[in-house]
Tab-separated table of C-alpha atoms in Angstrom:
chain	number	residue	atom	x	y	z
A	351	UNK	CA	-6.273	-9.118	-15.123
A	352	UNK	CA	-3.438	-11.083	-13.497
A	353	UNK	CA	-2.972	-8.257	-10.954
A	354	UNK	CA	-6.569	-8.638	-9.789
A	355	UNK	CA	-6.135	-12.412	-9.391
A	356	UNK	CA	-2.975	-11.884	-7.348
A	357	UNK	CA	-4.775	-9.274	-5.245
A	358	UNK	CA	-7.631	-11.702	-4.535
A	359	UNK	CA	-5.163	-14.427	-3.542
A	360	UNK	CA	-3.353	-12.039	-1.199
A	361	UNK	CA	-6.640	-10.943	0.397
A	362	UNK	CA	-7.569	-14.597	1.017
A	363	UNK	CA	-4.150	-15.257	2.574
A	364	UNK	CA	-4.415	-12.125	4.753
A	365	UNK	CA	-7.854	-13.163	5.997
A	366	UNK	CA	-6.669	-16.655	6.884
A	367	UNK	CA	-3.541	-15.514	8.760
A	368	UNK	CA	-5.223	-15.262	12.201
A	369	UNK	CA	-6.197	-18.932	12.092
A	370	UNK	CA	-2.706	-19.864	10.901
A	371	UNK	CA	-1.204	-17.982	13.849
A	372	UNK	CA	-3.521	-19.693	16.351
A	373	UNK	CA	-1.798	-21.638	19.118
A	374	UNK	CA	-2.797	-25.027	20.424
A	375	UNK	CA	-2.414	-25.291	24.191
A	376	UNK	CA	-2.191	-28.804	25.591
A	377	UNK	CA	-3.803	-28.257	28.983
A	378	UNK	CA	-1.336	-29.411	31.639
A	379	UNK	CA	1.340	-29.969	28.951
A	380	UNK	CA	2.651	-33.572	29.169
A	381	UNK	CA	0.673	-34.211	32.391
A	382	UNK	CA	-2.648	-33.622	30.655
A	383	UNK	CA	-6.056	-33.216	32.317
A	384	UNK	CA	-5.692	-35.124	35.568
A	385	UNK	CA	-6.155	-35.030	39.334
A	386	UNK	CA	-4.054	-32.897	41.690
A	387	UNK	CA	-2.402	-30.630	39.132
A	388	UNK	CA	-2.286	-26.820	39.533
A	389	UNK	CA	-3.989	-25.649	36.325
A	390	UNK	CA	-4.131	-22.035	37.518
A	391	UNK	CA	-0.338	-22.023	37.841
A	392	UNK	CA	-0.053	-23.779	34.449
A	393	UNK	CA	-2.068	-20.961	32.826
A	394	UNK	CA	-0.016	-18.151	34.426
A	395	UNK	CA	1.965	-16.170	31.904
A	396	UNK	CA	0.272	-17.713	28.884
A	397	UNK	CA	-1.588	-15.473	26.466
A	398	UNK	CA	-4.775	-17.155	25.295
A	399	UNK	CA	-6.271	-15.449	22.262
A	400	UNK	CA	-9.437	-15.718	20.197
A	401	UNK	CA	-8.792	-18.485	17.668
A	402	UNK	CA	-6.448	-20.474	19.922
A	403	UNK	CA	-7.329	-24.052	20.909
A	404	UNK	CA	-7.329	-25.788	24.258
A	405	UNK	CA	-6.660	-29.513	24.042
A	406	UNK	CA	-7.671	-31.583	27.063
A	407	UNK	CA	-5.940	-34.983	27.027
A	408	UNK	CA	-7.084	-37.647	29.516
A	409	UNK	CA	-8.086	-41.315	29.578
A	410	UNK	CA	-11.543	-41.570	28.057
A	411	UNK	CA	-14.162	-42.499	30.664
A	412	UNK	CA	-12.017	-41.335	33.593
A	413	UNK	CA	-12.589	-37.554	33.319
A	414	UNK	CA	-14.587	-35.055	31.283
A	415	UNK	CA	-14.522	-31.326	30.494
A	416	UNK	CA	-17.326	-28.907	31.295
A	417	UNK	CA	-17.411	-25.189	30.478
A	418	UNK	CA	-18.682	-23.113	33.379
A	419	UNK	CA	-20.236	-19.723	32.614
A	420	UNK	CA	-19.745	-17.820	35.891
A	421	UNK	CA	-17.049	-17.381	38.518
A	422	UNK	CA	-19.204	-18.432	41.488
A	423	UNK	CA	-20.192	-21.760	39.943
A	424	UNK	CA	-16.549	-22.294	38.980
A	425	UNK	CA	-15.258	-21.584	42.513
A	426	UNK	CA	-17.913	-23.893	44.026
A	427	UNK	CA	-17.468	-26.565	41.303
A	428	UNK	CA	-21.196	-26.363	40.558
A	429	UNK	CA	-22.209	-28.225	37.410
A	430	UNK	CA	-24.704	-26.295	35.265
A	431	UNK	CA	-27.851	-28.263	34.388
A	432	UNK	CA	-27.577	-27.525	30.682
A	433	UNK	CA	-23.772	-27.826	30.368
A	434	UNK	CA	-22.188	-29.462	27.382
A	435	UNK	CA	-19.991	-32.297	28.623
A	436	UNK	CA	-16.991	-33.314	26.525
A	437	UNK	CA	-15.846	-36.908	27.028
A	438	UNK	CA	-13.610	-37.912	24.111
A	439	UNK	CA	-10.331	-37.970	26.032
A	440	UNK	CA	-8.867	-35.560	23.477
A	441	UNK	CA	-11.278	-32.652	23.655
A	442	UNK	CA	-10.473	-29.596	21.544
A	443	UNK	CA	-12.048	-26.261	22.363
A	444	UNK	CA	-11.543	-23.304	20.030
A	445	UNK	CA	-11.584	-20.039	21.973
A	446	UNK	CA	-14.119	-18.013	20.005
A	447	UNK	CA	-14.620	-14.885	22.139
A	448	UNK	CA	-12.583	-12.760	24.538
A	449	UNK	CA	-13.170	-12.748	28.301
A	450	UNK	CA	-12.959	-15.045	31.326
A	451	UNK	CA	-13.440	-18.766	30.658
A	452	UNK	CA	-13.731	-21.535	33.202
A	453	UNK	CA	-13.434	-25.309	32.784
A	454	UNK	CA	-13.877	-28.136	35.294
A	455	UNK	CA	-14.022	-31.917	35.426
A	456	UNK	CA	-17.567	-32.909	36.285
A	457	UNK	CA	-16.769	-36.485	37.377
A	458	UNK	CA	-17.385	-37.164	41.085
A	459	UNK	CA	-15.322	-34.895	43.311
A	460	UNK	CA	-12.574	-34.324	40.714
A	461	UNK	CA	-13.149	-30.571	40.676
A	462	UNK	CA	-13.460	-30.049	44.447
A	463	UNK	CA	-11.004	-32.604	45.815
A	464	UNK	CA	-8.830	-33.184	42.751
A	465	UNK	CA	-8.352	-29.540	41.729
A	466	UNK	CA	-9.448	-30.228	38.144
A	467	UNK	CA	-10.413	-26.668	37.291
A	468	UNK	CA	-8.929	-24.269	34.789
A	469	UNK	CA	-9.564	-20.481	34.740
A	470	UNK	CA	-8.244	-18.476	31.806
A	471	UNK	CA	-8.635	-15.041	30.270
A	472	UNK	CA	-8.984	-14.971	26.480
A	473	UNK	CA	-7.615	-11.868	24.775
A	474	UNK	CA	-8.906	-10.355	21.555
A	475	UNK	CA	-6.519	-10.152	18.606
A	476	UNK	CA	-4.142	-7.245	19.242
A	477	UNK	CA	-4.965	-7.049	22.959
A	478	UNK	CA	-2.155	-7.501	25.498
A	479	UNK	CA	-2.023	-8.682	29.063
A	480	UNK	CA	-1.572	-5.894	31.616
A	481	UNK	CA	2.077	-5.511	32.724
A	482	UNK	CA	3.098	-7.652	35.656
A	483	UNK	CA	4.775	-5.818	38.541
A	484	UNK	CA	8.349	-6.746	39.321
A	485	UNK	CA	8.764	-9.418	42.017
A	486	UNK	CA	9.871	-8.253	45.459
A	487	UNK	CA	13.512	-8.869	46.388
A	488	UNK	CA	12.488	-11.658	48.766
A	489	UNK	CA	10.723	-13.559	45.998
A	490	UNK	CA	12.848	-16.261	44.425
A	491	UNK	CA	12.519	-17.068	40.769
A	492	UNK	CA	12.619	-20.755	39.846
A	493	UNK	CA	15.589	-21.776	37.735
A	494	UNK	CA	14.888	-22.788	34.142
A	495	UNK	CA	15.575	-26.403	35.050
A	496	UNK	CA	12.691	-26.430	37.543
A	497	UNK	CA	10.220	-24.601	35.323
A	498	UNK	CA	8.182	-27.077	33.267
A	499	UNK	CA	8.211	-26.473	29.523
A	500	UNK	CA	5.050	-25.161	27.937
A	501	UNK	CA	3.407	-26.725	24.914
A	502	UNK	CA	2.819	-23.239	23.518
A	503	UNK	CA	5.122	-20.286	23.188
A	504	UNK	CA	4.072	-16.712	23.823
A	505	UNK	CA	3.607	-14.492	20.829
A	506	UNK	CA	2.407	-10.991	20.226
A	507	UNK	CA	0.138	-9.413	17.730
A	508	UNK	CA	3.160	-7.708	16.167
A	509	UNK	CA	3.784	-10.877	14.129
A	510	UNK	CA	0.340	-10.554	12.600
A	511	UNK	CA	0.642	-6.834	11.983
A	512	UNK	CA	4.140	-7.237	10.572
A	513	UNK	CA	2.849	-9.794	8.103
A	514	UNK	CA	-0.063	-7.527	7.186
A	515	UNK	CA	2.394	-4.631	6.553
A	516	UNK	CA	4.441	-6.824	4.219
A	517	UNK	CA	1.304	-7.910	2.353
A	518	UNK	CA	0.073	-4.310	2.074
A	519	UNK	CA	3.471	-3.136	0.814
A	520	UNK	CA	3.543	-5.918	-1.776
A	521	UNK	CA	0.026	-5.194	-2.969
A	522	UNK	CA	0.773	-1.476	-3.036
A	523	UNK	CA	3.848	-2.047	-5.176
A	524	UNK	CA	1.728	-4.045	-7.679
A	525	UNK	CA	-0.800	-1.248	-7.939
A	526	UNK	CA	1.801	1.396	-8.864
């Protein structure tokens, strides 16, 4: 009887692990969601996964966050008629599905003139980014002192699968 209770507890823990491993990305890091910041460059090299959260920090009433559903509207900073507009100043968006996602500020000309637009690709659990080709010899790599720190660290699915292997081994040893 106690083995079945332990098994149920382990199953519940294993199911909740993906949400525990989720990363919160503070968009723009310490700069936040603001005018004249290169959000495309900020997103480079980051792995956004289903379950992760984007946190948009900005002064309430100064900016907003709008999700755009297609690349053309995103490039042209076109605001969809039925778009949900987030305005709290600390907007949290949980990435719930894989694929391309686009976000803009819909206030005035903030998207067009102020570059307030963020394109990302959300990966499914276990999916990896395609390998990046090596830089050409003429390309200089910024030194660590000039590279801004990220609010989120990269991680791979191996952490999740490693944990699952440990749980499976433990449960298996209880069953023997």
